[in-house]
């Protein structure tokens, strides 16, 4: 692929209609660091985390009241809870709105490389609205924990992510109680057992930092889970003791497991919140974390099978510069592996953004965006597991997936501005790299919209 | 009745035509529907010159049954799929103009459609379209409407028009799927996925399209949007799928059945208003005189245009037939254009709305070199 085409498509989110191609592709990408806006208007207008946590409490209260009512009436509690408008309606609306804001930011962005990195990290630290508690908070998670740190340090992002209510609720950390904590002891005396939940501790080690099978043991997971107890969400619990000072992250001392911990051969004697923080700090600079992050970045920007030399370069840079993300991105920009080789198959998210940007669409109603990505197989903030969506072609290049894209291509083309000339647009999006068969298909199309649909469905468009 | 253009002009049509210069104050009762056939419709199969000695050799294998069709005016056979159009012709409500073309002389769909729609001499010469400029000459209440999601070029310009997208329009998705197949042929990964997808869809029956029924529904819808005092009076309908490079016999049959169904539904649903209606059917250019090697035809030059409706002085075929002999063809391959499409449309729409063609047509079609054709509309 040509350098300009690579900059636009592999590093960026696809060229925008009417945008003049960058004269200096690498310089154009690097200059985006200075211009990136972590809080564009559409995103700044979204409901913030504290209010969303309060809405979640209200929704849960509503749900509980409906169940109680059903019990008193002797009616079906499920019918009562599912009755419209449902208790979670406002949070669902917040989700839809946030999907729209994310999409609009990506469509309008003049810093598409950094925007792509936001999506990358949001998927690395995946939460999923499969879990009803996360529905309202998923957008705020990306907007508040990922975006502000996308050009910062890995450790800062990690700290923001693991403290965000969306992550604490998604991976059950908010419920985790130290078995010997004051609260658990009191509960035990009353015959109620409260205990540990290892989910977040495990996924931090396996997915967020070190990576799977990198030498930590089950004992390390359990010890880390004990260290993490107390990291929870304020403003949700019914008990006044666990309400906390307000809605949002809260270290709840009454549920923290007292004592020092031993994790991956190191002793952590800190008290309270500082204990798990010290573990996170060490994980953030661990060589296995450097390798894990390097591998994922290389997979995203070079090839499904990450070139070992590129991984090694990124890993060394991560360790040398303390996980400075901008420095890692500069390694990517300087690496020939990212500018050469077979292109990556676009995910549904990537393909849709590229198609919409190419046709000059700058905004999409949230409802359409949410429904559209769901139909194309990649609902926003809704991966099936905390591992996030896959970043390899076989997960996306399926017959029906391809067929749907062609259908959507026709729909987009039919609604695009009639003045768009697919012939010139194709050359602008893929300078020096448009295949003869695509060019012919476009030139021979029987109408402008059909030519545009063919361009959007072309092999060039399917990959980046 | 076959009427050669020169003969007709010589017959002195001025008496047939009384220009009305003053504009009516109230919105007009007259209705115009412009049906564009995007993709270069094959005039040589739609109204086949089966009486031309060269035709059977050029096209005989492609559409043998055309040769059995009764001839209109000695030279031409109407495609059997156009049953309703044949009826209109018999009722003096259809006029065909053959060997006709816009000023455009290359073979790009986009450029050709642009010239047809803008009325310019060259592609992208002008930004506004002739239908919009026509609206500017009609009473202010006259509503323009595009039956599509966006406003096509012919209707774009200074006058505000609306658009209405119908999902019942005969669409081109079948055609798009075929083209995607061709585009993916060289791409191992996408080719395999695509074949798989098509097979699955075919089994699921998802590919069944609306066909003639869809066209009839579209015609009904369009008619409903044109009814009553505040209905649209100038309407543009886009039809696609005419680019028949391969498998032309079946595809063109479907296309023409769709067009026939659309026109029939328009007529029956417009009711009495059909008497005040003119439908112009035109395409950007024609197709090669000879069939190609894949059971189809390639991009050509001269083609066919149709005027249909209650105001048309019909049951006529307007042509200065150039012949299909090798030395008669344009660039040795295409039907040679001997008539000016702009002159046909300009003359017809001006007279239909009671405007003076000689004054109006140059504004509608600045690219036209010929005088607007007169006598097309019953007065």
PDB file of N, CA, C and O in Angstrom, chain A residues 345 397-400 402-403 406-407 410 414-416 418-419 421 423 437-438 441-448 450-451 453-454 457-459 462-463, chain B residues 38-39 108-111 113 124 149-151 156 172-173 175-177 179-180 183-184 187 189-190 193-194 196-198 201 207 240-243 284:
ATOM      1  N   UNK A 345      -7.784  -7.036   7.868  1.00  0.00           N
ATOM      2  CA  UNK A 345      -9.216  -7.033   7.553  1.00  0.00           C
ATOM      3  C   UNK A 345      -9.919  -6.096   8.542  1.00  0.00           C
ATOM      4  O   UNK A 345      -9.709  -6.187   9.742  1.00  0.00           O
ATOM      5  N   UNK A 397     -14.096 -11.879   8.986  1.00  0.00           N
ATOM      6  CA  UNK A 397     -14.283 -12.147   7.559  1.00  0.00           C
ATOM      7  C   UNK A 397     -15.163 -13.371   7.377  1.00  0.00           C
ATOM      8  O   UNK A 397     -14.685 -14.469   7.129  1.00  0.00           O
ATOM      9  N   UNK A 398     -16.461 -13.197   7.535  1.00  0.00           N
ATOM     10  CA  UNK A 398     -17.405 -14.287   7.343  1.00  0.00           C
ATOM     11  C   UNK A 398     -18.337 -13.983   6.192  1.00  0.00           C
ATOM     12  O   UNK A 398     -18.515 -12.819   5.833  1.00  0.00           O
ATOM     13  N   UNK A 399     -18.928 -15.040   5.582  1.00  0.00           N
ATOM     14  CA  UNK A 399     -19.803 -14.814   4.422  1.00  0.00           C
ATOM     15  C   UNK A 399     -20.965 -13.866   4.732  1.00  0.00           C
ATOM     16  O   UNK A 399     -21.200 -12.890   4.014  1.00  0.00           O
ATOM     17  N   UNK A 400     -21.678 -14.130   5.812  1.00  0.00           N
ATOM     18  CA  UNK A 400     -22.844 -13.300   6.092  1.00  0.00           C
ATOM     19  C   UNK A 400     -22.417 -11.889   6.476  1.00  0.00           C
ATOM     20  O   UNK A 400     -23.067 -10.908   6.106  1.00  0.00           O
ATOM     21  N   UNK A 402     -19.865 -10.323   5.354  1.00  0.00           N
ATOM     22  CA  UNK A 402     -19.522  -9.625   4.111  1.00  0.00           C
ATOM     23  C   UNK A 402     -20.788  -9.203   3.368  1.00  0.00           C
ATOM     24  O   UNK A 402     -20.894  -8.075   2.859  1.00  0.00           O
ATOM     25  N   UNK A 403     -21.765 -10.102   3.328  1.00  0.00           N
ATOM     26  CA  UNK A 403     -23.021  -9.800   2.640  1.00  0.00           C
ATOM     27  C   UNK A 403     -23.705  -8.588   3.275  1.00  0.00           C
ATOM     28  O   UNK A 403     -24.180  -7.692   2.586  1.00  0.00           O
ATOM     29  N   UNK A 406     -22.152  -5.417   2.198  1.00  0.00           N
ATOM     30  CA  UNK A 406     -22.538  -4.989   0.849  1.00  0.00           C
ATOM     31  C   UNK A 406     -23.930  -4.348   0.892  1.00  0.00           C
ATOM     32  O   UNK A 406     -24.187  -3.332   0.260  1.00  0.00           O
ATOM     33  N   UNK A 407     -24.812  -4.937   1.680  1.00  0.00           N
ATOM     34  CA  UNK A 407     -26.149  -4.344   1.818  1.00  0.00           C
ATOM     35  C   UNK A 407     -26.068  -2.939   2.411  1.00  0.00           C
ATOM     36  O   UNK A 407     -26.726  -2.012   1.939  1.00  0.00           O
ATOM     37  N   UNK A 410     -24.794  -0.392  -0.011  1.00  0.00           N
ATOM     38  CA  UNK A 410     -25.809   0.122  -0.928  1.00  0.00           C
ATOM     39  C   UNK A 410     -26.692   1.155  -0.230  1.00  0.00           C
ATOM     40  O   UNK A 410     -27.028   2.183  -0.792  1.00  0.00           O
ATOM     41  N   UNK A 414     -26.988   4.963  -1.416  1.00  0.00           N
ATOM     42  CA  UNK A 414     -28.268   5.505  -1.873  1.00  0.00           C
ATOM     43  C   UNK A 414     -28.632   6.799  -1.151  1.00  0.00           C
ATOM     44  O   UNK A 414     -29.409   7.595  -1.651  1.00  0.00           O
ATOM     45  N   UNK A 415     -28.086   6.971   0.041  1.00  0.00           N
ATOM     46  CA  UNK A 415     -28.426   8.159   0.819  1.00  0.00           C
ATOM     47  C   UNK A 415     -27.323   9.212   0.781  1.00  0.00           C
ATOM     48  O   UNK A 415     -27.477  10.282   1.364  1.00  0.00           O
ATOM     49  N   UNK A 416     -26.244   8.914   0.104  1.00  0.00           N
ATOM     50  CA  UNK A 416     -25.118   9.855   0.074  1.00  0.00           C
ATOM     51  C   UNK A 416     -25.428  11.012  -0.880  1.00  0.00           C
ATOM     52  O   UNK A 416     -26.333  10.930  -1.700  1.00  0.00           O
ATOM     53  N   UNK A 418     -25.589  13.160  -3.936  1.00  0.00           N
ATOM     54  CA  UNK A 418     -25.473  12.698  -5.330  1.00  0.00           C
ATOM     55  C   UNK A 418     -24.242  13.263  -6.043  1.00  0.00           C
ATOM     56  O   UNK A 418     -23.812  12.706  -7.044  1.00  0.00           O
ATOM     57  N   UNK A 419     -23.676  14.333  -5.510  1.00  0.00           N
ATOM     58  CA  UNK A 419     -22.542  14.946  -6.198  1.00  0.00           C
ATOM     59  C   UNK A 419     -21.246  14.149  -6.031  1.00  0.00           C
ATOM     60  O   UNK A 419     -20.258  14.430  -6.691  1.00  0.00           O
ATOM     61  N   UNK A 421     -18.467  11.776  -6.666  1.00  0.00           N
ATOM     62  CA  UNK A 421     -17.989  11.007  -7.811  1.00  0.00           C
ATOM     63  C   UNK A 421     -17.094   9.886  -7.288  1.00  0.00           C
ATOM     64  O   UNK A 421     -15.984  10.139  -6.818  1.00  0.00           O
ATOM     65  N   UNK A 423     -15.387   7.744  -8.662  1.00  0.00           N
ATOM     66  CA  UNK A 423     -14.100   7.534  -9.352  1.00  0.00           C
ATOM     67  C   UNK A 423     -12.999   8.352  -8.720  1.00  0.00           C
ATOM     68  O   UNK A 423     -11.920   7.855  -8.402  1.00  0.00           O
ATOM     69  N   UNK A 437      -9.273  -4.008 -10.806  1.00  0.00           N
ATOM     70  CA  UNK A 437     -10.627  -4.586 -10.838  1.00  0.00           C
ATOM     71  C   UNK A 437     -11.613  -3.671 -10.106  1.00  0.00           C
ATOM     72  O   UNK A 437     -12.755  -3.521 -10.531  1.00  0.00           O
ATOM     73  N   UNK A 438     -11.166  -3.050  -9.038  1.00  0.00           N
ATOM     74  CA  UNK A 438     -12.053  -2.113  -8.337  1.00  0.00           C
ATOM     75  C   UNK A 438     -12.305  -0.889  -9.209  1.00  0.00           C
ATOM     76  O   UNK A 438     -13.442  -0.423  -9.346  1.00  0.00           O
ATOM     77  N   UNK A 441     -14.726  -1.827 -11.877  1.00  0.00           N
ATOM     78  CA  UNK A 441     -16.088  -2.019 -11.362  1.00  0.00           C
ATOM     79  C   UNK A 441     -16.751  -0.664 -11.129  1.00  0.00           C
ATOM     80  O   UNK A 441     -17.924  -0.470 -11.448  1.00  0.00           O
ATOM     81  N   UNK A 442     -15.991   0.277 -10.596  1.00  0.00           N
ATOM     82  CA  UNK A 442     -16.549   1.598 -10.306  1.00  0.00           C
ATOM     83  C   UNK A 442     -16.844   2.338 -11.605  1.00  0.00           C
ATOM     84  O   UNK A 442     -17.915   2.923 -11.781  1.00  0.00           O
ATOM     85  N   UNK A 443     -15.909   2.285 -12.524  1.00  0.00           N
ATOM     86  CA  UNK A 443     -16.087   3.019 -13.779  1.00  0.00           C
ATOM     87  C   UNK A 443     -17.244   2.470 -14.597  1.00  0.00           C
ATOM     88  O   UNK A 443     -17.937   3.207 -15.259  1.00  0.00           O
ATOM     89  N   UNK A 444     -17.450   1.164 -14.508  1.00  0.00           N
ATOM     90  CA  UNK A 444     -18.495   0.547 -15.317  1.00  0.00           C
ATOM     91  C   UNK A 444     -19.850   0.526 -14.628  1.00  0.00           C
ATOM     92  O   UNK A 444     -20.822   0.030 -15.184  1.00  0.00           O
ATOM     93  N   UNK A 445     -19.903   1.020 -13.411  1.00  0.00           N
ATOM     94  CA  UNK A 445     -21.188   1.010 -12.699  1.00  0.00           C
ATOM     95  C   UNK A 445     -22.205   1.782 -13.508  1.00  0.00           C
ATOM     96  O   UNK A 445     -21.866   2.676 -14.282  1.00  0.00           O
ATOM     97  N   UNK A 446     -23.473   1.433 -13.316  1.00  0.00           N
ATOM     98  CA  UNK A 446     -24.481   2.033 -14.176  1.00  0.00           C
ATOM     99  C   UNK A 446     -25.002   3.348 -13.625  1.00  0.00           C
ATOM    100  O   UNK A 446     -25.772   4.032 -14.283  1.00  0.00           O
ATOM    101  N   UNK A 447     -24.629   3.683 -12.402  1.00  0.00           N
ATOM    102  CA  UNK A 447     -25.095   4.944 -11.842  1.00  0.00           C
ATOM    103  C   UNK A 447     -24.120   5.398 -10.769  1.00  0.00           C
ATOM    104  O   UNK A 447     -23.297   4.611 -10.295  1.00  0.00           O
ATOM    105  N   UNK A 448     -24.216   6.667 -10.386  1.00  0.00           N
ATOM    106  CA  UNK A 448     -23.357   7.199  -9.335  1.00  0.00           C
ATOM    107  C   UNK A 448     -23.492   6.436  -8.028  1.00  0.00           C
ATOM    108  O   UNK A 448     -22.490   5.991  -7.460  1.00  0.00           O
ATOM    109  N   UNK A 450     -24.544   3.445  -7.524  1.00  0.00           N
ATOM    110  CA  UNK A 450     -24.023   2.083  -7.628  1.00  0.00           C
ATOM    111  C   UNK A 450     -22.496   2.079  -7.594  1.00  0.00           C
ATOM    112  O   UNK A 450     -21.886   1.216  -6.962  1.00  0.00           O
ATOM    113  N   UNK A 451     -21.896   3.064  -8.255  1.00  0.00           N
ATOM    114  CA  UNK A 451     -20.431   3.157  -8.228  1.00  0.00           C
ATOM    115  C   UNK A 451     -19.942   3.354  -6.805  1.00  0.00           C
ATOM    116  O   UNK A 451     -18.965   2.740  -6.367  1.00  0.00           O
ATOM    117  N   UNK A 453     -21.537   2.482  -4.031  1.00  0.00           N
ATOM    118  CA  UNK A 453     -21.757   1.237  -3.290  1.00  0.00           C
ATOM    119  C   UNK A 453     -20.629   0.250  -3.572  1.00  0.00           C
ATOM    120  O   UNK A 453     -20.132  -0.419  -2.663  1.00  0.00           O
ATOM    121  N   UNK A 454     -20.202   0.169  -4.836  1.00  0.00           N
ATOM    122  CA  UNK A 454     -19.116  -0.751  -5.191  1.00  0.00           C
ATOM    123  C   UNK A 454     -17.810  -0.320  -4.531  1.00  0.00           C
ATOM    124  O   UNK A 454     -17.048  -1.145  -4.048  1.00  0.00           O
ATOM    125  N   UNK A 457     -17.924  -1.331  -0.995  1.00  0.00           N
ATOM    126  CA  UNK A 457     -17.840  -2.782  -0.835  1.00  0.00           C
ATOM    127  C   UNK A 457     -16.541  -3.349  -1.398  1.00  0.00           C
ATOM    128  O   UNK A 457     -16.314  -4.555  -1.338  1.00  0.00           O
ATOM    129  N   UNK A 458     -15.675  -2.497  -1.913  1.00  0.00           N
ATOM    130  CA  UNK A 458     -14.488  -2.984  -2.626  1.00  0.00           C
ATOM    131  C   UNK A 458     -13.510  -3.675  -1.683  1.00  0.00           C
ATOM    132  O   UNK A 458     -13.517  -3.431  -0.479  1.00  0.00           O
ATOM    133  N   UNK A 459     -12.665  -4.539  -2.236  1.00  0.00           N
ATOM    134  CA  UNK A 459     -11.641  -5.191  -1.411  1.00  0.00           C
ATOM    135  C   UNK A 459     -10.772  -4.180  -0.661  1.00  0.00           C
ATOM    136  O   UNK A 459     -10.409  -4.414   0.500  1.00  0.00           O
ATOM    137  N   UNK A 462     -12.537  -3.095   2.422  1.00  0.00           N
ATOM    138  CA  UNK A 462     -12.725  -4.128   3.435  1.00  0.00           C
ATOM    139  C   UNK A 462     -11.496  -4.284   4.316  1.00  0.00           C
ATOM    140  O   UNK A 462     -11.532  -4.950   5.333  1.00  0.00           O
ATOM    141  N   UNK A 463     -10.398  -3.672   3.878  1.00  0.00           N
ATOM    142  CA  UNK A 463      -9.154  -3.862   4.635  1.00  0.00           C
ATOM    143  C   UNK A 463      -8.539  -2.510   4.945  1.00  0.00           C
ATOM    144  O   UNK A 463      -8.946  -1.495   4.399  1.00  0.00           O
TER     145      UNK A 463
ATOM    146  N   UNK B  38     -31.316   4.578 -15.768  1.00  0.00           N
ATOM    147  CA  UNK B  38     -29.877   4.664 -15.527  1.00  0.00           C
ATOM    148  C   UNK B  38     -29.192   3.362 -15.921  1.00  0.00           C
ATOM    149  O   UNK B  38     -29.639   2.280 -15.541  1.00  0.00           O
ATOM    150  N   UNK B  39     -28.114   3.483 -16.651  1.00  0.00           N
ATOM    151  CA  UNK B  39     -27.359   2.295 -17.020  1.00  0.00           C
ATOM    152  C   UNK B  39     -27.328   2.035 -18.519  1.00  0.00           C
ATOM    153  O   UNK B  39     -26.748   1.061 -18.968  1.00  0.00           O
ATOM    154  N   UNK B 108     -19.325   6.946 -20.819  1.00  0.00           N
ATOM    155  CA  UNK B 108     -19.316   6.810 -19.352  1.00  0.00           C
ATOM    156  C   UNK B 108     -20.722   7.062 -18.816  1.00  0.00           C
ATOM    157  O   UNK B 108     -21.340   8.073 -19.116  1.00  0.00           O
ATOM    158  N   UNK B 109     -21.220   6.122 -18.004  1.00  0.00           N
ATOM    159  CA  UNK B 109     -22.571   6.285 -17.461  1.00  0.00           C
ATOM    160  C   UNK B 109     -22.737   7.610 -16.723  1.00  0.00           C
ATOM    161  O   UNK B 109     -23.711   8.334 -16.908  1.00  0.00           O
ATOM    162  N   UNK B 110     -21.765   7.890 -15.835  1.00  0.00           N
ATOM    163  CA  UNK B 110     -21.916   9.077 -14.965  1.00  0.00           C
ATOM    164  C   UNK B 110     -21.954  10.345 -15.795  1.00  0.00           C
ATOM    165  O   UNK B 110     -22.797  11.207 -15.597  1.00  0.00           O
ATOM    166  N   UNK B 111     -20.983  10.437 -16.702  1.00  0.00           N
ATOM    167  CA  UNK B 111     -20.911  11.649 -17.513  1.00  0.00           C
ATOM    168  C   UNK B 111     -22.154  11.765 -18.393  1.00  0.00           C
ATOM    169  O   UNK B 111     -22.723  12.835 -18.540  1.00  0.00           O
ATOM    170  N   UNK B 113     -25.159  10.494 -17.877  1.00  0.00           N
ATOM    171  CA  UNK B 113     -26.328  10.846 -17.073  1.00  0.00           C
ATOM    172  C   UNK B 113     -26.270  12.302 -16.657  1.00  0.00           C
ATOM    173  O   UNK B 113     -27.295  12.982 -16.557  1.00  0.00           O
ATOM    174  N   UNK B 124     -20.783  17.998 -16.269  1.00  0.00           N
ATOM    175  CA  UNK B 124     -20.406  18.890 -15.162  1.00  0.00           C
ATOM    176  C   UNK B 124     -20.273  20.344 -15.589  1.00  0.00           C
ATOM    177  O   UNK B 124     -19.698  21.162 -14.884  1.00  0.00           O
ATOM    178  N   UNK B 149     -34.190   8.827  -2.258  1.00  0.00           N
ATOM    179  CA  UNK B 149     -33.755   9.338  -0.955  1.00  0.00           C
ATOM    180  C   UNK B 149     -33.118  10.712  -1.090  1.00  0.00           C
ATOM    181  O   UNK B 149     -33.204  11.544  -0.194  1.00  0.00           O
ATOM    182  N   UNK B 150     -32.460  10.940  -2.204  1.00  0.00           N
ATOM    183  CA  UNK B 150     -31.814  12.235  -2.414  1.00  0.00           C
ATOM    184  C   UNK B 150     -32.329  12.838  -3.712  1.00  0.00           C
ATOM    185  O   UNK B 150     -32.960  12.156  -4.507  1.00  0.00           O
ATOM    186  N   UNK B 151     -32.043  14.117  -3.907  1.00  0.00           N
ATOM    187  CA  UNK B 151     -32.535  14.784  -5.110  1.00  0.00           C
ATOM    188  C   UNK B 151     -31.570  14.497  -6.260  1.00  0.00           C
ATOM    189  O   UNK B 151     -30.404  14.858  -6.193  1.00  0.00           O
ATOM    190  N   UNK B 156     -32.209  19.178  -9.296  1.00  0.00           N
ATOM    191  CA  UNK B 156     -31.495  20.079  -8.388  1.00  0.00           C
ATOM    192  C   UNK B 156     -31.400  21.483  -8.973  1.00  0.00           C
ATOM    193  O   UNK B 156     -31.317  21.644 -10.188  1.00  0.00           O
ATOM    194  N   UNK B 172     -31.804  -2.151  -7.698  1.00  0.00           N
ATOM    195  CA  UNK B 172     -30.734  -2.724  -8.503  1.00  0.00           C
ATOM    196  C   UNK B 172     -29.897  -3.692  -7.706  1.00  0.00           C
ATOM    197  O   UNK B 172     -28.821  -4.052  -8.107  1.00  0.00           O
ATOM    198  N   UNK B 173     -30.402  -4.131  -6.574  1.00  0.00           N
ATOM    199  CA  UNK B 173     -29.491  -4.873  -5.716  1.00  0.00           C
ATOM    200  C   UNK B 173     -29.024  -6.169  -6.385  1.00  0.00           C
ATOM    201  O   UNK B 173     -27.895  -6.585  -6.191  1.00  0.00           O
ATOM    202  N   UNK B 175     -28.402  -6.524  -9.450  1.00  0.00           N
ATOM    203  CA  UNK B 175     -27.329  -6.089 -10.339  1.00  0.00           C
ATOM    204  C   UNK B 175     -26.069  -5.780  -9.536  1.00  0.00           C
ATOM    205  O   UNK B 175     -24.965  -6.164  -9.913  1.00  0.00           O
ATOM    206  N   UNK B 176     -26.236  -5.113  -8.396  1.00  0.00           N
ATOM    207  CA  UNK B 176     -25.075  -4.795  -7.561  1.00  0.00           C
ATOM    208  C   UNK B 176     -24.393  -6.082  -7.105  1.00  0.00           C
ATOM    209  O   UNK B 176     -23.162  -6.192  -7.140  1.00  0.00           O
ATOM    210  N   UNK B 177     -25.191  -7.074  -6.705  1.00  0.00           N
ATOM    211  CA  UNK B 177     -24.600  -8.330  -6.240  1.00  0.00           C
ATOM    212  C   UNK B 177     -23.748  -8.964  -7.337  1.00  0.00           C
ATOM    213  O   UNK B 177     -22.664  -9.466  -7.084  1.00  0.00           O
ATOM    214  N   UNK B 179     -22.252  -7.414  -9.761  1.00  0.00           N
ATOM    215  CA  UNK B 179     -21.039  -6.627  -9.958  1.00  0.00           C
ATOM    216  C   UNK B 179     -20.032  -6.868  -8.836  1.00  0.00           C
ATOM    217  O   UNK B 179     -18.827  -6.892  -9.061  1.00  0.00           O
ATOM    218  N   UNK B 180     -20.556  -7.030  -7.613  1.00  0.00           N
ATOM    219  CA  UNK B 180     -19.656  -7.348  -6.502  1.00  0.00           C
ATOM    220  C   UNK B 180     -18.972  -8.681  -6.787  1.00  0.00           C
ATOM    221  O   UNK B 180     -17.765  -8.841  -6.550  1.00  0.00           O
ATOM    222  N   UNK B 183     -16.195  -7.990  -9.034  1.00  0.00           N
ATOM    223  CA  UNK B 183     -15.133  -7.204  -8.382  1.00  0.00           C
ATOM    224  C   UNK B 183     -14.295  -8.077  -7.453  1.00  0.00           C
ATOM    225  O   UNK B 183     -13.110  -7.857  -7.270  1.00  0.00           O
ATOM    226  N   UNK B 184     -14.914  -9.101  -6.860  1.00  0.00           N
ATOM    227  CA  UNK B 184     -14.199  -9.966  -5.921  1.00  0.00           C
ATOM    228  C   UNK B 184     -13.495 -11.142  -6.610  1.00  0.00           C
ATOM    229  O   UNK B 184     -12.819 -11.915  -5.955  1.00  0.00           O
ATOM    230  N   UNK B 187      -9.930 -11.679  -5.850  1.00  0.00           N
ATOM    231  CA  UNK B 187      -9.553 -11.621  -4.430  1.00  0.00           C
ATOM    232  C   UNK B 187      -9.943 -12.942  -3.769  1.00  0.00           C
ATOM    233  O   UNK B 187     -11.110 -13.205  -3.517  1.00  0.00           O
ATOM    234  N   UNK B 189      -9.720 -14.378  -0.843  1.00  0.00           N
ATOM    235  CA  UNK B 189     -10.463 -14.421   0.421  1.00  0.00           C
ATOM    236  C   UNK B 189     -11.916 -13.977   0.229  1.00  0.00           C
ATOM    237  O   UNK B 189     -12.855 -14.683   0.605  1.00  0.00           O
ATOM    238  N   UNK B 190     -12.082 -12.801  -0.380  1.00  0.00           N
ATOM    239  CA  UNK B 190     -13.433 -12.264  -0.523  1.00  0.00           C
ATOM    240  C   UNK B 190     -14.257 -13.098  -1.503  1.00  0.00           C
ATOM    241  O   UNK B 190     -15.459 -13.272  -1.305  1.00  0.00           O
ATOM    242  N   UNK B 193     -15.633 -16.098   0.383  1.00  0.00           N
ATOM    243  CA  UNK B 193     -16.674 -15.692   1.329  1.00  0.00           C
ATOM    244  C   UNK B 193     -17.951 -15.310   0.595  1.00  0.00           C
ATOM    245  O   UNK B 193     -19.059 -15.652   1.004  1.00  0.00           O
ATOM    246  N   UNK B 194     -17.756 -14.600  -0.507  1.00  0.00           N
ATOM    247  CA  UNK B 194     -18.907 -14.078  -1.237  1.00  0.00           C
ATOM    248  C   UNK B 194     -19.730 -15.214  -1.867  1.00  0.00           C
ATOM    249  O   UNK B 194     -20.949 -15.216  -1.803  1.00  0.00           O
ATOM    250  N   UNK B 196     -19.946 -18.204  -0.882  1.00  0.00           N
ATOM    251  CA  UNK B 196     -20.619 -18.872   0.239  1.00  0.00           C
ATOM    252  C   UNK B 196     -21.879 -18.094   0.643  1.00  0.00           C
ATOM    253  O   UNK B 196     -22.965 -18.663   0.810  1.00  0.00           O
ATOM    254  N   UNK B 197     -21.705 -16.786   0.745  1.00  0.00           N
ATOM    255  CA  UNK B 197     -22.826 -15.948   1.177  1.00  0.00           C
ATOM    256  C   UNK B 197     -23.971 -16.013   0.169  1.00  0.00           C
ATOM    257  O   UNK B 197     -25.136 -16.150   0.543  1.00  0.00           O
ATOM    258  N   UNK B 198     -23.635 -15.944  -1.106  1.00  0.00           N
ATOM    259  CA  UNK B 198     -24.672 -15.955  -2.131  1.00  0.00           C
ATOM    260  C   UNK B 198     -25.432 -17.273  -2.130  1.00  0.00           C
ATOM    261  O   UNK B 198     -26.650 -17.313  -2.276  1.00  0.00           O
ATOM    262  N   UNK B 201     -27.778 -17.353   0.785  1.00  0.00           N
ATOM    263  CA  UNK B 201     -28.929 -16.476   0.551  1.00  0.00           C
ATOM    264  C   UNK B 201     -29.886 -17.093  -0.452  1.00  0.00           C
ATOM    265  O   UNK B 201     -31.095 -17.005  -0.293  1.00  0.00           O
ATOM    266  N   UNK B 207     -33.239 -13.774  -2.002  1.00  0.00           N
ATOM    267  CA  UNK B 207     -32.933 -13.013  -3.210  1.00  0.00           C
ATOM    268  C   UNK B 207     -34.182 -12.718  -4.040  1.00  0.00           C
ATOM    269  O   UNK B 207     -34.127 -11.966  -4.996  1.00  0.00           O
ATOM    270  N   UNK B 240     -33.093   1.717 -12.409  1.00  0.00           N
ATOM    271  CA  UNK B 240     -31.709   1.276 -12.603  1.00  0.00           C
ATOM    272  C   UNK B 240     -31.724  -0.165 -13.087  1.00  0.00           C
ATOM    273  O   UNK B 240     -32.778  -0.782 -13.194  1.00  0.00           O
ATOM    274  N   UNK B 241     -30.551  -0.673 -13.365  1.00  0.00           N
ATOM    275  CA  UNK B 241     -30.452  -2.072 -13.773  1.00  0.00           C
ATOM    276  C   UNK B 241     -30.462  -2.277 -15.284  1.00  0.00           C
ATOM    277  O   UNK B 241     -30.647  -3.395 -15.763  1.00  0.00           O
ATOM    278  N   UNK B 242     -30.250  -1.201 -16.048  1.00  0.00           N
ATOM    279  CA  UNK B 242     -30.337  -1.300 -17.511  1.00  0.00           C
ATOM    280  C   UNK B 242     -29.009  -1.656 -18.178  1.00  0.00           C
ATOM    281  O   UNK B 242     -28.946  -1.787 -19.399  1.00  0.00           O
ATOM    282  N   UNK B 243     -27.977  -1.790 -17.375  1.00  0.00           N
ATOM    283  CA  UNK B 243     -26.631  -1.985 -17.937  1.00  0.00           C
ATOM    284  C   UNK B 243     -26.391  -3.467 -18.227  1.00  0.00           C
ATOM    285  O   UNK B 243     -25.680  -4.154 -17.502  1.00  0.00           O
ATOM    286  N   UNK B 284     -29.275   7.487 -20.745  1.00  0.00           N
ATOM    287  CA  UNK B 284     -28.122   8.355 -21.040  1.00  0.00           C
ATOM    288  C   UNK B 284     -27.499   8.098 -22.421  1.00  0.00           C
ATOM    289  O   UNK B 284     -27.009   9.006 -23.061  1.00  0.00           O
TER     290      UNK B 284
END
